[in-house]
Amino acid sequence: MFRITLTGLLAHRLRLVLTSLAIVLGVGFIAGTFVLTDTIDAGFTQSFAADADKVDVVVTPDDDAEPDGNLPESALAAIRAVQGVEDAQPMVSGDAPLIGKDGKVVGNVPTAGVSIPASRIKITSGRAPSAAGEAVLDKNTAKTQGLAPGATVTVLDQAGKRQQFRLVGVFDVGLDQDLAYRGAVAFTPDTARRVTGAKGFTEIDVVSSGPSPESLRTAVAAAAGKAKVVTGRERADEVAKRNHVDTSFLRLGLLLFGAVALLVAALVIYNTFNILVAQRMREMALLRCIGATKRQVFGSIVLESAVVGLLSSVLGLLTGLGLGAAAVAVLRAVGTDIPTGTVSLSPQAIAIGVCTGVVVTMGAALLPARQATRVPPVAALRAQVEEHAFRTGVVRVVVAALFVLTGVGLTAAGVLQKPGQAALLTVMAGGVLVFFSVLILGPVIVRPLSGLAGWVPARLFGVPGRLAVDNSRRNPKRAATTTVALTVGVTLMTFMTVLTSTMRTTVGDQLDQQFPADYILSAQTGTIPRSVADTLRASRDLAAVTEFRGKKAKVNGRDFEVGTVTQSALGTAIKPEAASGTMDGFGAGEVAVADLVAKDLGVKVGDTVTVASGGRRTSLKVVAVLKADVSLLPPFTMAEQTFERHFGRVDDAQVLVNAADGVAPERARKIVDDATAAYPVVKVGSTTEIRGQFDEALDSILMVITGLLALAIVISLLGIANTLSLSVHERTRESALLRALGLTRTQLRGMLSVEALVLGLVGAIVGVVLGIVYGWAATATFTENVSFQLPIGQILLFIAASGLAGVLAALLPARRAARASVVGALAAT
Amino acid sequence: MTTTTQVRTAVVARGLTKVYGEGDAAVHALRGVDVGFAAEAFTAIMGPSGSGKSTLMHCLAGLDTVTDGQVTIGDVEITGLNDKQLTLLRRERVGFVFQAFNLLPTLTAEQNIMLPLEIAGRQADQALFDRVIETVGLRDRLGHKPSELSGGQQQRVAVARALISKPQVIFADEPTGNLDSRSGAEVLAFLRRSVRELGQTIVMVTHDPGAASYADRVVFLRDGLLVSEVERPTPQTVLDTLMALEA
């Protein structure tokens, strides 16, 4: 039986190539994920280990210390005094806002001002700072600001005063994500403390003069007092482990896409084996005639799938190695600061790749194999294998109905639920069930759908068109499985597109609501002097200037942000939405509370709350509870005078500026820029910029996801090509008859292309509908105020692309069909 | 005995040679066949297995290329045509009835009958359609799919399809090969009637002397050569000729 299986495999090798390709791609993606993440992991571990070798003992603040609790300065001297300590270098960390080329502070958050021990700092050009007037800058900031050693850099010290330093070098922040994000200026330890005002140290690195790190650790721990003391090696392991969690997330995310690809591959394999079994009906029957048992027939198919699965999984591993290496090469090429080790396949990747590949292939072949056992021996003697007309079974309908009802029910429940993660998960669970019902009902719905999708082609392409549409629904089961494979990819793509475009509009609307302003002034650190708002108000080109101020205070005994807003702006520039009560006529002694906080504290309109800070107490009457998610106002908003009476004169936290009608944006911008020029920490943002940044982020997310989903689509196209080439094979005689009756080669090719087009369109239509519905349902679970947006252009593009992809998939099978000689095909039985 | 009469010939082959393969493996299926088929007549091609009768039909119909010689259908020499021209020629001037797999399973009987006309983008002659349907006796089966028809009915549908486009010649390749004797007789009678009543030209390949006896004339092939022919055959004269050939 084994030999028969093998010869069978060889005989059908061409047909199995496409099937294998589906598995190769799926397994390749999964193996590639492991290769990539393993390589990154190895890279991190290597570079941590390299760092660790330079330091014997690391002292850091205790884990349960306050977030900004540092090691006391006395610790350094104490550690230096320990016997066996060759050197102990402190690490200082604070804020040192860098002034950029435009005279404003760089970035959204203050640049870090640090001191890094000479043994740890990675200088890429120049040298480390050694005198009070010297500084080095991190590589990325130096590049974006166009600064090179020899230049002068200006930073703001703790008092907000400008301090100038000579740049003596550029350094690499390495794996410190915080520094990489903020950018960093490094000084000598004393300068760093003077500039940033940081008290104490964030870390002390100890180098041993002889004793082993372990014994030195004990000695240092005794001297350092309340601190966490570990050896360099332990520290490296710990950081590496923390980092491993990061790569685990990446791995999990990528594996999810791999799973989708494998699901699609499973559908393709299932279909192929089904068709192979149908085609080999006579062969099976002959085997049964000459004495093969049902078991043996079943076994031979399963064995065949095992061989295919194993071979393609091995190929998949190689593909994965290539994919992973390519991804690593890309990471290196674009210059990301992700360290990478040597690219290799770990035993884990090999085991998981091969197992999933083989299991998926064999699993998908089980049902077709069972089908093969039902072939009666007498079938070998029948002249022609008749086509089995598909009949909708009661079981199918009942099971599908159950899935549909539960799925739709869950979805509806999720949508009606209060927005949140639970609601989203409910909707997604409903989505999975509905998808399964589509899978089960596929053969039933594919007929009317192909009629729908084929309506235009049938009329456009004459006889070949009509024949193609008929053919596309000739074997509904096969057509359904073929198209469902495509549906998976299209559904997810549509889902993502609907999600992102809805997010885009929703956030855009919220931006309009929340920032009813052209410009937003905010301070990177501290506050904005009130003189800025006063200057702006004096300009006739600006229509509205709204100031926000805030302070921390205890309200009814709990810490909250209490604030106020320019009184005249209420109801004009700022229109808070009240859940209950109203802010109309808002005045002294009154307070508006955000709904979430109001619920938290159990206060409602008419209640009185007490604000306490700095020994003062003010009682306020709640007049409005505001919808927090559409409000710019702080949890507690007081009237301006009341706020000032309680807190005194407080500078602005934020200023919103509206240009007057008819004023050119450039002009308004210049006025705002001029007014803030003297204050480097005050940054000017415009809503267009914010929206642009958001759009950009959304676009890149969408692009990455689309790229990852493309794999599933490619696999499903292999499925279409497979189904078509098998159909072409089955219909050799029919094609020959049509050619004899006067169908030209071009028309025959066209007929198959139209059939593929219809299959592609059906898959796309189902996918688009599911994607839109679930995109909508998912966005409904995000927030209550969703502006649902249907990206019609993109969705039409998906449908068109699916149709086109189907046609592409048909190219080779159609070519083969058209090239067959009429006489030869007629003679074939 | 004369090979051609004063009547018009619909299909003529001159020095028709067909060789499959090359060198030692070369098989000479036809070795220079000269034959003409009278218009509005029913001609049968007979011969033992391997005599080349199917190859002859395929070459005459333009389904297969010839190695040497000429084939003329009506006034068109088809041996110089390319695939596209041959396809168009088949569409316009040739009809086919095969032994089996004659019909497209997805189409109804009526759709199958109309298929050649639709492929050619031509309108059906309603009077002809009615007459053909009446002659074949398929009126009540028109809406059925091939799988719902008996073998005889399927072949009648195929004949109707061949007739509907009024081709210059219909080639029938063992049209009764898969039928029981009664259904076979029906189909053959119908073929003969379509020659008599509709003036159709039919060339039929068969190995059944009974079937051949329905024709006006039988030509005999052996080893790729035209060796004999019988006018106004009966089963007996056909059988006798065959016996003589095999002796």
Short mmCIF file of C-alpha atoms in Angstrom, two decimals, chain B residues 8-191:
data_model
loop_
_atom_site.label_atom_id
_atom_site.label_comp_id
_atom_site.label_asym_id
_atom_site.label_seq_id
_atom_site.Cartn_x
_atom_site.Cartn_y
_atom_site.Cartn_z
CA ARG B 8 -22.12 18.20 -56.11
CA THR B 9 -19.46 17.11 -53.62
CA ALA B 10 -19.50 18.73 -50.17
CA VAL B 11 -16.14 17.45 -48.91
CA VAL B 12 -13.16 16.35 -50.94
CA ALA B 13 -9.85 14.86 -49.83
CA ARG B 14 -6.88 14.60 -52.17
CA GLY B 15 -3.80 12.51 -51.36
CA LEU B 16 -4.59 12.76 -47.65
CA THR B 17 -1.66 11.53 -45.57
CA LYS B 18 -1.38 11.51 -41.80
CA VAL B 19 1.70 10.32 -39.95
CA TYR B 20 1.93 10.21 -36.17
CA GLY B 21 5.38 10.24 -34.57
CA GLU B 22 8.74 10.17 -36.34
CA GLY B 23 11.39 7.75 -37.51
CA ASP B 24 10.97 4.18 -36.31
CA ALA B 25 8.01 5.11 -34.17
CA ALA B 26 6.15 6.68 -37.11
CA VAL B 27 2.60 5.40 -37.59
CA HIS B 28 1.05 5.98 -40.99
CA ALA B 29 -2.61 6.43 -40.16
CA LEU B 30 -3.55 7.63 -43.64
CA ARG B 31 -1.46 6.86 -46.70
CA GLY B 32 -2.84 9.07 -49.42
CA VAL B 33 -6.61 8.92 -49.36
CA ASP B 34 -8.57 10.36 -52.27
CA VAL B 35 -12.26 10.59 -51.50
CA GLY B 36 -15.24 12.83 -52.16
CA PHE B 37 -18.50 13.07 -50.20
CA ALA B 38 -21.61 14.01 -52.11
CA ALA B 39 -23.70 16.89 -50.88
CA GLU B 40 -27.13 16.11 -49.50
CA ALA B 41 -26.12 12.49 -49.12
CA PHE B 42 -25.47 10.18 -46.18
CA THR B 43 -22.05 8.55 -46.45
CA ALA B 44 -20.59 6.02 -44.03
CA ILE B 45 -16.89 5.38 -43.49
CA MET B 46 -16.16 1.83 -42.41
CA GLY B 47 -13.15 -0.20 -41.68
CA PRO B 48 -11.62 -2.50 -39.10
CA SER B 49 -10.07 -1.07 -35.92
CA GLY B 50 -6.91 0.85 -36.71
CA SER B 51 -7.89 1.33 -40.35
CA GLY B 52 -7.69 5.12 -39.91
CA LYS B 53 -11.40 5.90 -40.19
CA SER B 54 -11.50 8.18 -37.14
CA THR B 55 -8.32 9.92 -38.22
CA LEU B 56 -9.82 10.46 -41.64
CA MET B 57 -12.89 12.04 -40.08
CA HIS B 58 -10.81 14.28 -37.79
CA CYS B 59 -8.74 15.46 -40.73
CA LEU B 60 -11.79 16.05 -42.92
CA ALA B 61 -13.43 18.08 -40.15
CA GLY B 62 -10.37 20.20 -39.50
CA LEU B 63 -10.00 18.90 -35.96
CA ASP B 64 -6.59 17.46 -36.73
CA THR B 65 -3.80 18.66 -38.98
CA VAL B 66 -2.76 16.64 -42.01
CA THR B 67 0.78 15.60 -42.89
CA ASP B 68 0.20 15.91 -46.60
CA GLY B 69 -2.65 16.33 -49.06
CA GLN B 70 -5.64 18.61 -49.25
CA VAL B 71 -9.11 18.76 -47.76
CA THR B 72 -11.78 20.99 -49.21
CA ILE B 73 -15.10 21.70 -47.54
CA GLY B 74 -17.42 23.37 -50.02
CA ASP B 75 -15.16 25.83 -51.77
CA VAL B 76 -12.70 26.26 -48.89
CA GLU B 77 -9.43 24.40 -48.75
CA ILE B 78 -9.03 23.83 -45.02
CA THR B 79 -5.59 22.28 -45.03
CA GLY B 80 -3.92 25.70 -45.15
CA LEU B 81 -5.93 27.32 -42.36
CA ASN B 82 -4.66 28.23 -38.91
CA ASP B 83 -6.39 27.27 -35.71
CA LYS B 84 -8.51 30.40 -35.51
CA GLN B 85 -9.67 30.09 -39.12
CA LEU B 86 -10.41 26.40 -38.60
CA THR B 87 -12.44 27.20 -35.51
CA LEU B 88 -14.48 29.76 -37.42
CA LEU B 89 -14.93 27.31 -40.26
CA ARG B 90 -16.20 24.64 -37.87
CA ARG B 91 -18.56 27.18 -36.41
CA GLU B 92 -20.03 28.12 -39.79
CA ARG B 93 -19.89 25.01 -41.90
CA VAL B 94 -19.42 21.86 -39.83
CA GLY B 95 -21.59 19.99 -37.36
CA PHE B 96 -20.55 17.16 -35.05
CA VAL B 97 -22.13 14.19 -33.37
CA PHE B 98 -19.76 12.21 -31.17
CA GLN B 99 -20.11 8.79 -29.62
CA ALA B 100 -20.42 10.14 -26.08
CA PHE B 101 -19.95 13.30 -24.00
CA ASN B 102 -21.80 15.19 -26.67
CA LEU B 103 -23.59 17.60 -24.40
CA LEU B 104 -22.60 20.12 -21.79
CA PRO B 105 -24.00 18.85 -18.49
CA THR B 106 -24.76 22.35 -17.20
CA LEU B 107 -27.06 23.26 -20.08
CA THR B 108 -30.60 22.10 -20.84
CA ALA B 109 -31.38 20.20 -24.02
CA GLU B 110 -32.58 23.35 -25.71
CA GLN B 111 -29.52 25.34 -24.62
CA ASN B 112 -27.30 22.55 -25.89
CA ILE B 113 -29.09 22.59 -29.23
CA MET B 114 -28.72 26.35 -29.56
CA LEU B 115 -25.09 26.39 -28.38
CA PRO B 116 -23.32 26.46 -31.79
CA LEU B 117 -25.55 29.28 -32.98
CA GLU B 118 -24.90 31.25 -29.82
CA ILE B 119 -21.17 30.71 -30.05
CA ALA B 120 -21.35 31.98 -33.61
CA GLY B 121 -23.62 34.82 -32.51
CA ARG B 122 -26.28 33.82 -35.02
CA GLN B 123 -30.04 33.85 -34.71
CA ALA B 124 -31.88 30.57 -34.88
CA ASP B 125 -34.25 30.04 -37.76
CA GLN B 126 -37.45 29.48 -35.79
CA ALA B 127 -39.09 27.44 -38.54
CA LEU B 128 -36.00 25.24 -38.80
CA PHE B 129 -35.85 24.91 -35.04
CA ASP B 130 -39.47 23.79 -34.86
CA ARG B 131 -38.97 21.37 -37.69
CA VAL B 132 -35.83 19.91 -36.19
CA ILE B 133 -37.43 19.54 -32.79
CA GLU B 134 -40.48 17.98 -34.36
CA THR B 135 -38.38 15.53 -36.37
CA VAL B 136 -36.33 14.52 -33.36
CA GLY B 137 -39.39 14.36 -31.16
CA LEU B 138 -37.86 16.21 -28.28
CA ARG B 139 -40.47 18.90 -27.75
CA ASP B 140 -41.33 17.79 -24.21
CA ARG B 141 -37.70 17.25 -23.16
CA LEU B 142 -36.29 20.65 -24.09
CA GLY B 143 -36.02 21.92 -20.53
CA HIS B 144 -34.21 18.86 -19.23
CA LYS B 145 -30.54 18.59 -18.36
CA PRO B 146 -28.55 15.84 -20.15
CA SER B 147 -28.42 13.80 -16.95
CA GLU B 148 -32.21 13.60 -17.07
CA LEU B 149 -32.26 12.21 -20.62
CA SER B 150 -31.73 8.66 -21.86
CA GLY B 151 -28.73 7.85 -24.00
CA GLY B 152 -30.86 7.81 -27.15
CA GLN B 153 -32.42 11.13 -26.27
CA GLN B 154 -28.99 12.62 -25.61
CA GLN B 155 -27.79 11.56 -29.04
CA ARG B 156 -30.93 12.99 -30.63
CA VAL B 157 -30.23 16.26 -28.91
CA ALA B 158 -26.72 16.12 -30.31
CA VAL B 159 -28.06 15.51 -33.81
CA ALA B 160 -30.52 18.36 -33.42
CA ARG B 161 -27.64 20.60 -32.33
CA ALA B 162 -25.68 19.63 -35.42
CA LEU B 163 -28.66 20.32 -37.68
CA ILE B 164 -29.73 23.65 -36.27
CA SER B 165 -26.87 25.63 -37.75
CA LYS B 166 -27.43 24.18 -41.23
CA PRO B 167 -23.79 23.18 -41.68
CA GLN B 168 -22.41 22.16 -45.04
CA VAL B 169 -21.54 18.82 -43.53
CA ILE B 170 -22.18 16.91 -40.33
CA PHE B 171 -19.53 14.48 -39.13
CA ALA B 172 -20.84 11.73 -36.91
CA ASP B 173 -18.31 9.59 -35.07
CA GLU B 174 -19.89 6.29 -34.02
CA PRO B 175 -23.09 8.11 -33.03
CA THR B 176 -24.78 4.88 -31.99
CA GLY B 177 -21.77 3.25 -30.36
CA ASN B 178 -23.16 3.68 -26.87
CA LEU B 179 -26.80 3.01 -27.59
CA ASP B 180 -29.00 -0.05 -27.42
CA SER B 181 -30.20 -1.30 -30.79
CA ARG B 182 -33.63 0.36 -30.61
CA SER B 183 -32.32 3.80 -29.68
CA GLY B 184 -29.54 3.35 -32.23
CA ALA B 185 -32.03 2.59 -34.97
CA GLU B 186 -34.05 5.67 -34.01
CA VAL B 187 -31.02 7.92 -34.23
CA LEU B 188 -29.91 6.45 -37.55
CA ALA B 189 -33.37 6.76 -39.02
CA PHE B 190 -33.39 10.30 -37.90
CA LEU B 191 -30.02 10.99 -39.53
#
